[in-house]
PDB file of C-alpha atoms in Angstrom:
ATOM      1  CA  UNK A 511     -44.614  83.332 197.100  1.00  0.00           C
ATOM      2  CA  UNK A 512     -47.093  84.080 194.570  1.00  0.00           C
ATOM      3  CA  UNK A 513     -51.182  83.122 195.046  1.00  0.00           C
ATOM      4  CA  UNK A 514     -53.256  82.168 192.375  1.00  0.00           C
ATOM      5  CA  UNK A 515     -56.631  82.470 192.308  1.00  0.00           C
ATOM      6  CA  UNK A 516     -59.960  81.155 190.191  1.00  0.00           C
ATOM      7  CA  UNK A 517     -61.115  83.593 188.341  1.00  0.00           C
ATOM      8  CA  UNK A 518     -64.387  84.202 189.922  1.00  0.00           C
ATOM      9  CA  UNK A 519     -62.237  85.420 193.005  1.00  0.00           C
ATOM     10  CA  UNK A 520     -60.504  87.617 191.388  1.00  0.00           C
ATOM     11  CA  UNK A 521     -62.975  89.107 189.558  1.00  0.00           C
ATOM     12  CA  UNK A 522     -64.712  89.281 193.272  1.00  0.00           C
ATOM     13  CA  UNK A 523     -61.647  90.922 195.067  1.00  0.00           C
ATOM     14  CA  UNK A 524     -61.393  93.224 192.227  1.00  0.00           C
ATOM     15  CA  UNK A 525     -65.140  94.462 192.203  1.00  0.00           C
ATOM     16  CA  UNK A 526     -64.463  94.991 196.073  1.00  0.00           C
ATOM     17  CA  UNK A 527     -61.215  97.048 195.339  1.00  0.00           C
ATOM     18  CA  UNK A 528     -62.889  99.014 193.125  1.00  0.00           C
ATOM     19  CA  UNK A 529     -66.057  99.707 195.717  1.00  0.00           C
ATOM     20  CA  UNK A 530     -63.275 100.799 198.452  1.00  0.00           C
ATOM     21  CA  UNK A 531     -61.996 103.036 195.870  1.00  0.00           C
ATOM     22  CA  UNK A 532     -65.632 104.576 194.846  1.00  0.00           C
ATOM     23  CA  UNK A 533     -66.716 104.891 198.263  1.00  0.00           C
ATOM     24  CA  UNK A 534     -63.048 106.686 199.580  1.00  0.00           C
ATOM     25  CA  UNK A 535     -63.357 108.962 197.024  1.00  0.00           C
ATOM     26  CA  UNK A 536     -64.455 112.505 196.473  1.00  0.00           C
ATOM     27  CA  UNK A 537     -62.943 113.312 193.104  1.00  0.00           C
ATOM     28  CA  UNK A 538     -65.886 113.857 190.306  1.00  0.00           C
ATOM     29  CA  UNK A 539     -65.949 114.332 186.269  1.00  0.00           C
ATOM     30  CA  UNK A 540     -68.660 116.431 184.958  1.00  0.00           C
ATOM     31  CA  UNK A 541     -69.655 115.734 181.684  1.00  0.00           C
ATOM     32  CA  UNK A 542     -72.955 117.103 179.895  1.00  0.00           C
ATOM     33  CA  UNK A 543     -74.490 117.809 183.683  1.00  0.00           C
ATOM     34  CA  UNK A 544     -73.636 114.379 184.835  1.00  0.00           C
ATOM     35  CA  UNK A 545     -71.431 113.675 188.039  1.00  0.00           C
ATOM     36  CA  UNK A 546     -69.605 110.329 188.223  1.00  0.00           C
ATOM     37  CA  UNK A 547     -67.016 109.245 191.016  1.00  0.00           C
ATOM     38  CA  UNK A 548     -63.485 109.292 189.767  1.00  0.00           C
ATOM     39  CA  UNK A 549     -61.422 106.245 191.671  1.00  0.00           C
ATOM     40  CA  UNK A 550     -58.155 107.833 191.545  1.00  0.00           C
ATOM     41  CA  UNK A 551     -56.168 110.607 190.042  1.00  0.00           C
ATOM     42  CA  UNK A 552     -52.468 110.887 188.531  1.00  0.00           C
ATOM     43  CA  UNK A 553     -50.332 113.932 186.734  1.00  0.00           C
ATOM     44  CA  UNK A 554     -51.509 113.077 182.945  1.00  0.00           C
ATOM     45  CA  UNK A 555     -55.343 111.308 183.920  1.00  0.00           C
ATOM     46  CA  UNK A 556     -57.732 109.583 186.175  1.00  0.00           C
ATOM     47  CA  UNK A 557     -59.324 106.398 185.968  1.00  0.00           C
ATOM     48  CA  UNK A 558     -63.229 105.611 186.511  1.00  0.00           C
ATOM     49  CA  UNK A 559     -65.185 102.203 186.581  1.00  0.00           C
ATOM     50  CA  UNK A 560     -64.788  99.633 184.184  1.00  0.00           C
ATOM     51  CA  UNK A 561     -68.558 100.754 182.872  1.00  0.00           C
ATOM     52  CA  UNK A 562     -67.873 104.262 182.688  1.00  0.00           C
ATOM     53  CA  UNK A 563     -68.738 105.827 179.288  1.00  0.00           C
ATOM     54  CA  UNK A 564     -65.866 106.675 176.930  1.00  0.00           C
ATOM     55  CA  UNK A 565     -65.170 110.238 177.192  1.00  0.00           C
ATOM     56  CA  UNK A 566     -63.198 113.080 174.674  1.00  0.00           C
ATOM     57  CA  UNK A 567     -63.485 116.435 174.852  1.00  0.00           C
ATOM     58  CA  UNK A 568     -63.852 119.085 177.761  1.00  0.00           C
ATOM     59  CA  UNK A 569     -65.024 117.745 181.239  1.00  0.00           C
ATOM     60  CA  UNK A 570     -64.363 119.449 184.942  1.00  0.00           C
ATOM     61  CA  UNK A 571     -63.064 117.493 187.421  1.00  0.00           C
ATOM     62  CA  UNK A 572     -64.796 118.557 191.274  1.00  0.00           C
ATOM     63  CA  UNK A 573     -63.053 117.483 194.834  1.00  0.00           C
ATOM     64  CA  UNK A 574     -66.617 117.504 196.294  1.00  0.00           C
ATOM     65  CA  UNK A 575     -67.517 120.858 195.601  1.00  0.00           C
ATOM     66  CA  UNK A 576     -64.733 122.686 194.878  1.00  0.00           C
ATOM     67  CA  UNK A 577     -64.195 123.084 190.932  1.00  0.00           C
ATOM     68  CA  UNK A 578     -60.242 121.769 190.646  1.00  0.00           C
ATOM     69  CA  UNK A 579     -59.662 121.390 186.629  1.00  0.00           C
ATOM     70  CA  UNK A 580     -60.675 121.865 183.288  1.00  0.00           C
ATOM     71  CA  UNK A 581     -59.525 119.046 181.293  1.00  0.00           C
ATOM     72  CA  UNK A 582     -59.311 118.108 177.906  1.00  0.00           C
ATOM     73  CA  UNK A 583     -59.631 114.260 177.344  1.00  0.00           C
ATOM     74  CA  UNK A 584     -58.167 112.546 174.337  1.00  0.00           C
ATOM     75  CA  UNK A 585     -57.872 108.957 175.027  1.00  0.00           C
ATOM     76  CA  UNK A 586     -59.376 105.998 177.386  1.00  0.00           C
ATOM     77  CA  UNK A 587     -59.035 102.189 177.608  1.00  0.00           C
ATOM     78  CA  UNK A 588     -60.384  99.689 180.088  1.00  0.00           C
ATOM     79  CA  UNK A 589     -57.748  98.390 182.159  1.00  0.00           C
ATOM     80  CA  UNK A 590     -57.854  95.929 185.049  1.00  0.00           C
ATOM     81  CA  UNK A 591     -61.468  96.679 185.981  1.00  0.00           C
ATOM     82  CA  UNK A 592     -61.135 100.363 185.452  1.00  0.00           C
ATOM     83  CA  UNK A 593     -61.318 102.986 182.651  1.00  0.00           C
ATOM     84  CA  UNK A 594     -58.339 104.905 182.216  1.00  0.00           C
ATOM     85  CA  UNK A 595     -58.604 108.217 180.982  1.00  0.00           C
ATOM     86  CA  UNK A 596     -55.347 110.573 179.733  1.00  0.00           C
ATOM     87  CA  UNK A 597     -55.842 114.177 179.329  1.00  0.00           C
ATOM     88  CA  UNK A 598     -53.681 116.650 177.078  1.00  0.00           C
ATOM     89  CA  UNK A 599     -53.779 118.838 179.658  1.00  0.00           C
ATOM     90  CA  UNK A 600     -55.337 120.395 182.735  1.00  0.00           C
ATOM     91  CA  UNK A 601     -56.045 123.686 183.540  1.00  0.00           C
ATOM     92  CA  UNK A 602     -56.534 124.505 186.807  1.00  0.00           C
ATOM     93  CA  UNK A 603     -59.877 126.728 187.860  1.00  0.00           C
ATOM     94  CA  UNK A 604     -59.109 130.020 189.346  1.00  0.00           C
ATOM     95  CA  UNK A 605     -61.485 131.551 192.341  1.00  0.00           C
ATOM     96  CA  UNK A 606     -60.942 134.892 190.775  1.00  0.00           C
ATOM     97  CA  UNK A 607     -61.377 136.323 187.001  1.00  0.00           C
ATOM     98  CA  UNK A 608     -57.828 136.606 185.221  1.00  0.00           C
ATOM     99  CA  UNK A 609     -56.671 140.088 185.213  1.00  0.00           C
ATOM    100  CA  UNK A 610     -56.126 141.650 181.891  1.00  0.00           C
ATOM    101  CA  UNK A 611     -53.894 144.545 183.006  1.00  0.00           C
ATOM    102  CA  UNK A 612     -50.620 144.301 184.714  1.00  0.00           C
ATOM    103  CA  UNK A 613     -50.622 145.525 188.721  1.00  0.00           C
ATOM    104  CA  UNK A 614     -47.997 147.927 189.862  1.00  0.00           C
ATOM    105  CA  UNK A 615     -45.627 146.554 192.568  1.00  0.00           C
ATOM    106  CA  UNK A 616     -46.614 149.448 195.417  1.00  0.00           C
ATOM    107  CA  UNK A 617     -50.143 149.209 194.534  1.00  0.00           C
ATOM    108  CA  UNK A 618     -52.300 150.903 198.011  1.00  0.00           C
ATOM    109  CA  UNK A 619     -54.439 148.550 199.436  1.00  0.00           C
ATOM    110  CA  UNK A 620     -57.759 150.332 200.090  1.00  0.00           C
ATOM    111  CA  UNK A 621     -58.020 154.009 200.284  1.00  0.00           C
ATOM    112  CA  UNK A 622     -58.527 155.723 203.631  1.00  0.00           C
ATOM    113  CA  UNK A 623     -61.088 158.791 203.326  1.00  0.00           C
ATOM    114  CA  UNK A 624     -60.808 161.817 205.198  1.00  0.00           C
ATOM    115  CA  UNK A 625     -64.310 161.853 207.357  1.00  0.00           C
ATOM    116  CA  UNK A 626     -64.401 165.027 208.995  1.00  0.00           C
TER     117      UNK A 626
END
């Protein structure tokens, strides 16, 4: 069985979806030195609120403080109280610089001096 609603509670039981969502969350998008709460996260984007600002170009997405991805937005629509955003891709931040030479397998792992 299906319910049907007036409007005005939907629009209601959305709103408070989307609160659970905001306040559950810890993903963030940084864009320009501004922080806003990402509601939830799939493979190719992440949606926002429906009131977000429309978004292209390079933004980092943060779990709390931790820098996850770089990611390089291309489209968003508003869908079902939410903005939808869809990245080309997503590169994910590395703790350490990239190395630009290759390491040899048996590589030592510290060097132990002789301290007579």
């Amino acid at each position: 069985m299906e319910a049907v609603f007036s409007k005005e509670i939907q629009s209601g039981l959305d709103q408070a979806r989307v609160e659970g969502m905001k306040k559950s969350s810890r993903l963030r998008v940084c864009v320009d030195g501004k922080k806003q709460t990402v509601l939830r996260m799939w493979k190719t984007g992440f949606a926002m609120e429906a009131d977000a600002p429309d978004m292209r170009g390079m933004v980092d997405l943060y779990d709390g403080s931790i820098h996850l991805f770089r990611c390089l937005v291309v489209t968003s629509e508003a869908e079902a109280g939410e903005r939808q955003y869809e990245f080309k891709r997503a590169t994910a931040v590395r703790g350490t610089p990239a190395l630009d030479f290759e390491v040899p397998e048996h590589t030592p792992a510290g060097l132990i001096a002789d301290a007579r």
